[in-house]
Short mmCIF file of C-alpha atoms (C1' of nucleotides) in Angstrom, two decimals:
data_model
loop_
_atom_site.label_atom_id
_atom_site.label_comp_id
_atom_site.label_asym_id
_atom_site.label_seq_id
_atom_site.Cartn_x
_atom_site.Cartn_y
_atom_site.Cartn_z
CA UNK A 92 -40.49 48.19 -33.48
CA UNK A 93 -37.82 50.11 -31.83
CA UNK A 94 -37.28 49.47 -28.37
CA UNK A 95 -39.08 46.08 -27.07
CA UNK A 96 -39.77 45.52 -23.18
CA UNK A 97 -38.48 42.40 -20.90
CA UNK A 98 -41.48 40.38 -21.58
CA UNK A 99 -41.17 40.87 -25.33
CA UNK A 100 -37.75 39.69 -25.08
CA UNK A 101 -38.61 36.67 -22.55
CA UNK A 102 -40.99 35.79 -25.34
CA UNK A 103 -38.91 35.95 -28.61
CA UNK A 104 -35.48 34.60 -26.95
CA UNK A 105 -37.40 31.91 -24.69
CA UNK A 106 -35.16 33.32 -22.01
CA UNK A 107 -37.23 34.18 -18.68
CA UNK A 108 -37.18 37.51 -17.21
CA UNK A 109 -35.73 36.48 -14.53
CA UNK A 110 -32.70 35.51 -16.33
CA UNK A 111 -32.45 38.60 -18.55
CA UNK A 112 -32.57 40.51 -15.22
CA UNK A 113 -29.83 38.40 -13.88
CA UNK A 114 -27.57 38.30 -17.05
CA UNK A 115 -28.19 42.55 -17.29
CA UNK A 116 -26.57 42.47 -14.06
CA UNK A 117 -23.44 40.29 -15.06
CA UNK A 118 -23.22 42.54 -17.81
CA UNK A 119 -24.05 40.17 -20.22
CA UNK A 120 -26.69 42.14 -21.81
CA UNK A 121 -27.97 46.08 -21.46
CA UNK A 122 -30.71 47.66 -21.43
CA UNK A 123 -31.42 50.54 -23.49
CA UNK A 124 -33.57 52.77 -21.41
CA UNK A 125 -36.59 52.76 -19.06
CA UNK A 126 -40.28 53.53 -19.34
CA UNK A 127 -40.86 54.11 -15.86
CA UNK A 128 -39.60 51.38 -13.92
CA UNK A 129 -39.51 48.92 -17.12
CA UNK A 130 -36.49 48.21 -19.05
CA UNK A 131 -36.48 48.69 -22.49
CA UNK A 132 -34.47 46.74 -24.62
CA UNK A 133 -32.94 47.14 -28.17
CA UNK A 134 -33.96 44.30 -30.40
CA UNK A 135 -30.19 43.71 -30.84
CA UNK A 136 -30.20 42.20 -27.48
CA UNK A 137 -31.70 38.95 -29.02
CA UNK A 138 -28.66 38.61 -31.35
CA UNK A 139 -26.56 39.21 -27.93
CA UNK A 140 -28.87 36.05 -26.25
CA UNK A 141 -28.22 34.01 -29.03
CA UNK A 142 -24.07 34.49 -28.77
CA UNK A 143 -25.15 33.99 -25.23
CA UNK A 144 -26.67 30.77 -25.90
CA UNK A 145 -23.79 29.63 -28.10
CA UNK A 146 -21.04 30.14 -25.73
CA UNK A 147 -23.31 28.21 -22.69
CA UNK A 148 -23.61 25.25 -25.29
CA UNK A 149 -20.35 25.44 -26.41
CA UNK A 150 -18.88 25.09 -22.89
CA UNK A 151 -17.94 28.76 -21.92
CA UNK A 152 -19.09 29.72 -18.30
CA UNK A 153 -21.06 32.92 -18.00
CA UNK A 154 -18.15 35.26 -17.01
CA UNK A 155 -15.87 33.98 -19.95
CA UNK A 156 -18.63 35.14 -22.10
CA UNK A 157 -19.05 38.30 -20.44
CA UNK A 158 -15.16 38.87 -20.78
CA UNK A 159 -15.15 38.22 -24.30
CA UNK A 160 -17.32 40.75 -25.68
CA UNK A 161 -15.53 42.76 -23.58
CA UNK A 162 -16.32 46.52 -21.28
CA UNK A 163 -17.37 48.50 -24.55
CA UNK A 164 -19.92 46.13 -26.04
CA UNK A 165 -18.92 44.75 -29.43
CA UNK A 166 -18.05 41.16 -29.11
CA UNK A 167 -14.41 41.09 -29.68
CA UNK A 168 -14.12 37.24 -29.49
CA UNK A 169 -10.80 35.98 -29.25
CA UNK A 170 -9.88 33.55 -31.93
CA UNK A 171 -7.42 31.48 -30.08
CA UNK A 172 -9.83 30.59 -27.36
CA UNK A 173 -12.60 29.84 -30.00
CA UNK A 174 -9.90 27.47 -31.67
CA UNK A 175 -9.01 25.95 -28.35
CA UNK A 176 -12.43 25.90 -27.61
CA UNK A 177 -13.02 23.70 -30.61
CA UNK A 178 -10.74 21.12 -30.29
CA UNK A 179 -12.37 20.68 -26.21
CA UNK A 180 -15.11 20.31 -27.90
CA UNK A 181 -13.99 17.71 -30.66
CA UNK A 182 -12.50 15.62 -27.38
CA UNK A 183 -15.47 15.72 -26.19
CA UNK A 184 -17.14 14.53 -29.13
CA UNK A 185 -15.22 11.62 -29.20
CA UNK A 186 -16.24 10.25 -25.64
CA UNK A 187 -19.71 11.05 -26.13
CA UNK A 188 -19.35 8.92 -29.46
CA UNK A 189 -17.61 5.92 -27.45
CA UNK A 190 -20.23 6.80 -24.80
CA UNK A 191 -22.90 6.62 -27.02
CA UNK A 192 -22.09 3.43 -28.81
CA UNK A 193 -21.57 1.71 -25.55
CA UNK A 194 -25.03 2.51 -24.10
CA UNK A 195 -26.55 1.58 -27.75
CA UNK A 196 -24.47 -1.62 -27.05
CA UNK A 197 -25.72 -2.11 -23.14
CA UNK A 198 -29.05 -1.79 -23.89
CA UNK A 199 -29.36 -4.69 -26.36
CA UNK A 200 -26.62 -6.87 -24.76
CA UNK A 201 -27.63 -10.24 -23.93
CA UNK A 202 -25.43 -10.79 -21.53
CA UNK A 203 -27.13 -11.54 -18.07
CA UNK A 204 -24.92 -8.96 -16.50
CA UNK A 205 -23.09 -5.59 -17.97
CA UNK A 206 -20.31 -6.37 -16.20
CA UNK A 207 -19.81 -10.24 -18.17
CA UNK A 208 -20.12 -8.38 -21.08
CA UNK A 209 -16.97 -7.21 -22.81
CA UNK A 210 -18.30 -4.16 -24.67
CA UNK A 211 -19.59 -2.95 -21.83
CA UNK A 212 -16.54 -3.42 -19.94
CA UNK A 213 -14.70 -1.37 -22.78
CA UNK A 214 -17.02 1.35 -22.64
CA UNK A 215 -16.04 0.98 -18.90
CA UNK A 216 -12.66 1.41 -19.45
CA UNK A 217 -13.38 4.59 -21.95
CA UNK A 218 -15.08 6.35 -18.96
CA UNK A 219 -12.85 5.87 -16.58
CA UNK A 220 -9.99 6.65 -19.16
CA UNK A 221 -12.27 10.34 -19.76
CA UNK A 222 -10.60 11.20 -16.63
CA UNK A 223 -13.44 10.47 -14.58
CA UNK A 224 -14.57 13.98 -13.52
CA UNK A 225 -16.05 15.62 -16.61
CA UNK A 226 -19.63 15.62 -16.28
CA UNK A 227 -21.30 17.40 -19.67
CA UNK A 228 -24.48 17.66 -17.42
CA UNK A 229 -27.17 16.78 -20.65
CA UNK A 230 -29.91 18.42 -18.08
CA UNK A 231 -31.91 17.92 -20.89
CA UNK A 232 -34.78 21.12 -21.17
CA UNK A 233 -35.31 22.42 -17.68
CA UNK A 234 -37.61 25.07 -18.89
CA UNK A 235 -41.35 25.31 -17.77
CA UNK A 236 -42.62 28.73 -19.12
CA UNK A 237 -43.59 28.07 -23.46
CA UNK K 76 -5.54 -8.92 -1.50
CA UNK K 77 -9.14 -8.96 0.43
CA UNK K 78 -10.32 -5.18 1.31
CA UNK K 79 -8.77 -1.95 0.81
CA UNK K 80 -9.26 1.10 2.61
CA UNK K 81 -10.18 4.51 1.33
CA UNK K 82 -6.99 6.11 0.16
CA UNK K 83 -5.91 2.85 -1.72
CA UNK K 84 -9.15 3.19 -3.62
CA UNK K 85 -8.91 6.63 -4.24
CA UNK K 86 -5.15 6.23 -5.37
CA UNK K 87 -6.22 3.09 -7.82
CA UNK K 88 -9.93 5.42 -8.78
CA UNK K 89 -8.81 8.28 -8.83
CA UNK K 90 -11.39 9.47 -6.72
CA UNK K 91 -10.95 11.98 -3.54
CA UNK K 92 -11.44 10.18 -0.40
CA UNK K 93 -14.01 13.09 0.77
CA UNK K 94 -15.95 12.25 -2.85
CA UNK K 95 -16.03 8.35 -1.63
CA UNK K 96 -17.60 9.18 1.18
CA UNK K 97 -20.15 11.50 -0.04
CA UNK K 98 -20.79 8.56 -2.59
CA UNK K 99 -21.12 6.09 -0.11
CA UNK K 100 -23.47 8.26 1.94
CA UNK K 101 -25.41 8.60 -0.99
CA UNK K 102 -25.70 5.04 -1.38
CA UNK K 103 -23.91 4.82 -4.52
CA UNK K 104 -21.22 2.92 -3.05
CA UNK K 105 -21.23 0.66 0.02
CA UNK K 106 -17.94 0.02 2.24
CA UNK K 107 -17.58 -3.47 3.19
CA UNK K 108 -16.78 -3.00 6.92
CA UNK K 109 -14.15 -1.18 9.34
CA UNK K 110 -10.74 -1.63 10.49
CA UNK K 111 -11.47 0.70 14.04
CA UNK K 112 -13.04 3.60 12.54
CA UNK K 113 -11.61 2.94 8.92
CA UNK K 114 -13.86 1.92 6.20
CA UNK K 115 -12.85 -1.17 4.27
CA UNK K 116 -13.99 -1.66 0.53
CA UNK K 117 -14.39 -4.71 -1.68
CA UNK K 118 -12.28 -4.47 -4.99
CA UNK K 119 -15.41 -4.37 -6.76
CA UNK K 120 -15.56 -1.11 -5.84
CA UNK K 121 -13.80 0.24 -8.08
CA UNK K 122 -15.87 -1.36 -11.32
CA UNK K 123 -18.32 0.25 -9.38
CA UNK K 124 -16.70 3.83 -9.83
CA UNK K 125 -16.00 3.11 -13.58
CA UNK K 126 -19.91 2.68 -13.93
CA UNK K 127 -20.47 5.69 -11.92
CA UNK K 128 -18.10 7.68 -13.71
CA UNK K 129 -19.77 6.18 -16.85
CA UNK K 130 -22.95 7.24 -15.96
CA UNK K 131 -21.77 10.51 -15.15
CA UNK K 132 -19.68 11.33 -18.43
CA UNK K 133 -23.47 9.98 -19.86
CA UNK K 134 -25.11 12.55 -18.34
CA UNK K 135 -26.96 10.82 -15.21
CA UNK K 136 -27.36 12.71 -12.21
CA UNK K 137 -25.67 10.95 -8.94
CA UNK K 138 -29.51 10.15 -8.15
CA UNK K 139 -30.42 8.37 -11.45
CA UNK K 140 -27.11 6.42 -11.15
CA UNK K 141 -28.50 5.52 -7.49
CA UNK K 142 -31.72 4.31 -8.59
CA UNK K 143 -29.55 2.09 -11.79
CA UNK K 144 -28.40 0.20 -9.67
CA UNK K 145 -31.48 -0.66 -7.00
CA UNK K 146 -31.54 -0.96 -3.56
CA UNK K 147 -29.89 -4.48 -3.55
CA UNK K 148 -26.71 -3.69 -5.13
CA UNK K 149 -25.97 -5.70 -8.59
CA UNK K 150 -26.59 -2.84 -11.40
CA UNK K 151 -30.33 -4.14 -13.00
CA UNK K 152 -29.82 -1.13 -15.65
CA UNK K 153 -33.06 -0.55 -17.33
CA UNK K 154 -32.20 -0.93 -20.93
CA UNK K 155 -34.79 1.35 -22.15
CA UNK K 156 -33.17 4.06 -19.85
CA UNK K 157 -29.72 3.61 -21.75
CA UNK K 158 -31.41 3.80 -25.39
CA UNK K 159 -33.33 6.72 -24.65
CA UNK K 160 -29.80 8.62 -23.27
CA UNK K 161 -27.81 7.29 -26.53
CA UNK K 162 -30.49 9.39 -28.56
CA UNK K 163 -30.10 11.98 -26.39
CA UNK K 164 -26.24 11.44 -26.63
CA UNK K 165 -26.83 11.08 -30.42
CA UNK K 166 -28.60 14.83 -30.83
CA UNK K 167 -26.15 16.35 -28.18
CA UNK K 168 -23.03 15.22 -30.66
CA UNK K 169 -24.90 16.58 -33.51
CA UNK K 170 -25.29 20.01 -31.72
CA UNK K 171 -22.00 20.05 -30.77
CA UNK K 172 -20.38 19.14 -33.48
CA UNK K 173 -22.10 22.20 -35.49
CA UNK K 174 -20.98 24.09 -32.69
CA UNK K 175 -17.16 23.12 -33.20
CA UNK K 176 -17.43 23.94 -36.90
CA UNK K 177 -18.78 27.59 -35.90
CA UNK K 178 -16.21 27.91 -33.90
CA UNK K 179 -13.24 27.08 -35.96
CA UNK K 180 -14.79 29.02 -38.58
CA UNK K 181 -15.10 32.00 -36.53
CA UNK K 182 -11.39 31.29 -35.15
CA UNK K 183 -10.46 32.05 -39.05
CA UNK K 184 -13.05 33.92 -40.58
CA UNK K 185 -11.89 37.01 -41.86
CA UNK K 186 -15.11 39.13 -42.15
CA UNK K 187 -14.53 42.02 -39.33
CA UNK K 188 -16.88 41.44 -36.76
CA UNK K 189 -18.22 37.84 -36.36
CA UNK K 190 -21.79 39.28 -36.91
CA UNK K 191 -21.51 40.18 -40.44
CA UNK K 192 -20.11 36.78 -41.53
CA UNK K 193 -22.79 34.38 -42.64
CA UNK K 194 -21.58 31.22 -41.14
CA UNK K 195 -21.26 32.70 -37.72
CA UNK K 196 -24.79 33.79 -38.20
CA UNK K 197 -25.62 30.25 -39.61
CA UNK K 198 -23.95 29.07 -36.14
CA UNK K 199 -25.79 31.35 -34.06
CA UNK K 200 -29.11 30.04 -35.46
CA UNK K 201 -28.20 26.34 -34.70
CA UNK K 202 -27.21 27.64 -30.92
CA UNK K 203 -30.65 29.34 -30.24
CA UNK K 204 -32.61 26.50 -32.30
CA UNK K 205 -30.63 24.27 -29.73
CA UNK K 206 -33.80 25.32 -27.06
CA UNK K 207 -31.04 28.09 -25.84
CA UNK K 208 -30.80 26.03 -22.32
CA UNK K 209 -28.63 23.15 -22.58
CA UNK K 210 -25.36 23.68 -21.12
CA UNK K 211 -23.20 20.58 -21.56
CA UNK K 212 -20.90 22.30 -18.99
CA UNK K 213 -17.56 21.08 -20.65
CA UNK K 214 -15.85 21.68 -17.00
CA UNK K 215 -12.41 20.51 -18.53
CA UNK K 216 -10.39 19.22 -15.74
CA UNK K 217 -10.86 20.33 -12.04
CA UNK K 218 -8.77 17.43 -10.54
CA UNK K 219 -6.18 18.94 -8.39
CA UNK K 220 -4.76 15.88 -6.27
CA UNK K 221 -2.69 13.08 -8.69
"C1'" DC P 108 -59.34 59.30 -9.90
"C1'" DC P 109 -58.18 54.63 -8.28
"C1'" DT P 110 -57.34 50.02 -9.10
"C1'" DT P 111 -54.82 46.64 -11.44
"C1'" DG P 112 -51.00 44.00 -12.63
"C1'" DA P 113 -46.80 43.80 -14.97
"C1'" DC P 114 -42.86 44.86 -13.69
"C1'" DC P 115 -39.21 46.49 -10.21
"C1'" DT P 116 -35.24 45.89 -6.13
"C1'" DC P 117 -32.68 43.20 -3.21
"C1'" DA P 118 -32.06 39.27 -0.42
"C1'" DA P 119 -32.67 35.22 0.38
"C1'" DG P 120 -33.00 30.13 -1.52
"C1'" DT P 121 -32.18 26.06 -4.73
"C1'" DT P 122 -29.56 22.30 -7.21
"C1'" DC P 123 -26.01 19.81 -8.05
"C1'" DA P 124 -21.71 17.84 -6.54
"C1'" DC P 125 -18.32 18.00 -4.26
"C1'" DT P 126 -14.89 20.10 -0.51
"C1'" DT P 127 -13.54 22.28 4.04
"C1'" DG P 128 -13.15 22.72 8.54
"C1'" DA P 129 -13.57 21.66 13.37
"C1'" DA P 130 -12.94 18.37 16.59
"C1'" DC P 131 -12.60 13.38 17.27
"C1'" DT P 132 -10.85 8.20 17.35
"C1'" DG P 133 -8.30 4.60 17.37
"C1'" DG P 134 -4.58 0.73 14.84
"C1'" DC P 135 0.10 0.79 14.86
"C1'" DA P 136 5.44 2.01 14.96
"C1'" DA P 137 8.91 3.59 18.79
"C1'" DT I 66 2.65 3.30 26.67
"C1'" DT I 67 2.48 6.69 23.93
"C1'" DG I 68 1.67 9.97 20.54
"C1'" DC I 69 1.44 10.14 15.60
"C1'" DC I 70 -1.88 10.59 12.01
"C1'" DA I 71 -4.46 8.87 8.38
"C1'" DG I 72 -8.63 8.11 8.85
"C1'" DT I 73 -13.71 9.56 10.92
"C1'" DT I 74 -18.18 12.56 11.79
"C1'" DC I 75 -21.15 16.28 11.36
"C1'" DA I 76 -21.80 20.69 9.80
"C1'" DA I 77 -21.09 24.38 6.95
"C1'" DG I 78 -19.31 26.38 2.81
"C1'" DT I 79 -18.26 26.88 -2.61
"C1'" DG I 80 -20.04 27.99 -7.06
"C1'" DA I 81 -22.65 28.23 -10.87
"C1'" DA I 82 -26.54 29.57 -12.74
"C1'" DC I 83 -30.45 30.82 -11.60
"C1'" DT I 84 -35.38 31.25 -8.87
"C1'" DT I 85 -38.09 32.83 -5.72
"C1'" DG I 86 -40.34 35.64 -2.03
"C1'" DA I 87 -41.89 39.73 -0.04
"C1'" DG I 88 -42.71 44.60 -0.68
"C1'" DG I 89 -42.70 48.42 -4.05
"C1'" DT I 90 -43.84 51.55 -8.04
"C1'" DC I 91 -46.27 52.91 -12.21
"C1'" DA I 92 -48.09 53.24 -16.67
"C1'" DA I 93 -52.53 52.60 -18.56
"C1'" DG I 94 -57.45 51.18 -18.47
"C1'" DG I 95 -62.29 51.72 -16.97
#
DNA sequence: CCTTGACCTCAAGTTCACTTGAACTGGCAA
DNA sequence: TTGCCAGTTCAAGTGAACTTGAGGTCAAGG
């Protein structure tokens, strides 16, 4: 199996064809050639897509990711950036932990109104302390095709 | 201190006036009256805003949050929804943990290319396994006014 | 040979959560 | 009384990450 076409890449990676075209336009992936109009991809694109997924999942924007594997191609990743992002994730994780505990508690708390529950109020303080504007967007599965 | 105006709410909550108006329009908060054109808020709006921040930080959309405290007002929160969201967060946290470990490793890994590092490749598998399309958007502080 | 249908391009649309701009209002200090 | 300016409205803009739609192409199968 040498070159694979966009449908196959989509199939294997779970990334939609439209997204693949979009990524190519953004310079995140590259097609290796064409058969007629149709893009042909090197199977290595699958690793690349995994890397992109990793970046996204770690909170990098597509632009940041694009900057990661440089204009030339190979993933020349900035180790400082990685470490910084890991620290970021650590903070996020701590916040989410508090959040989860609070939610879990609120779900079983017998207080008539959550506002009267000290645990819930503490959670509120944590949320407020979290500088308020850092969503985390747990947008759970938005995929419609297989 | 009875009613407070929008600037004060903004000051106390850290939420911009434009955002407060936007939230009011969305039905997330309510102003209590006016002095001339100017909205007056009940201090309780601050709790409400904390609750909204909590919701956002836990991955609820504004619409979901709006649905939470019903048309009437008081936060009548669905405990099932909370528990489900807590489970969601748990999964997210587990994934972020793996991610952070992987990033941390990649940051110090001596392998010439990350693709040749078994740990990094394992991380890639985790990311790919993470169903790929769940960003988490770690948009770190975007706030410009105090 | 001719149809078919997957793939192509390019522009525009979508969603989310806000922000910004232009034009206006009105309470309050001087 | 006047004028300031923080506040108001409404519409439109922003940015990220895609998706959708219209109209076109072409390799392959019947």
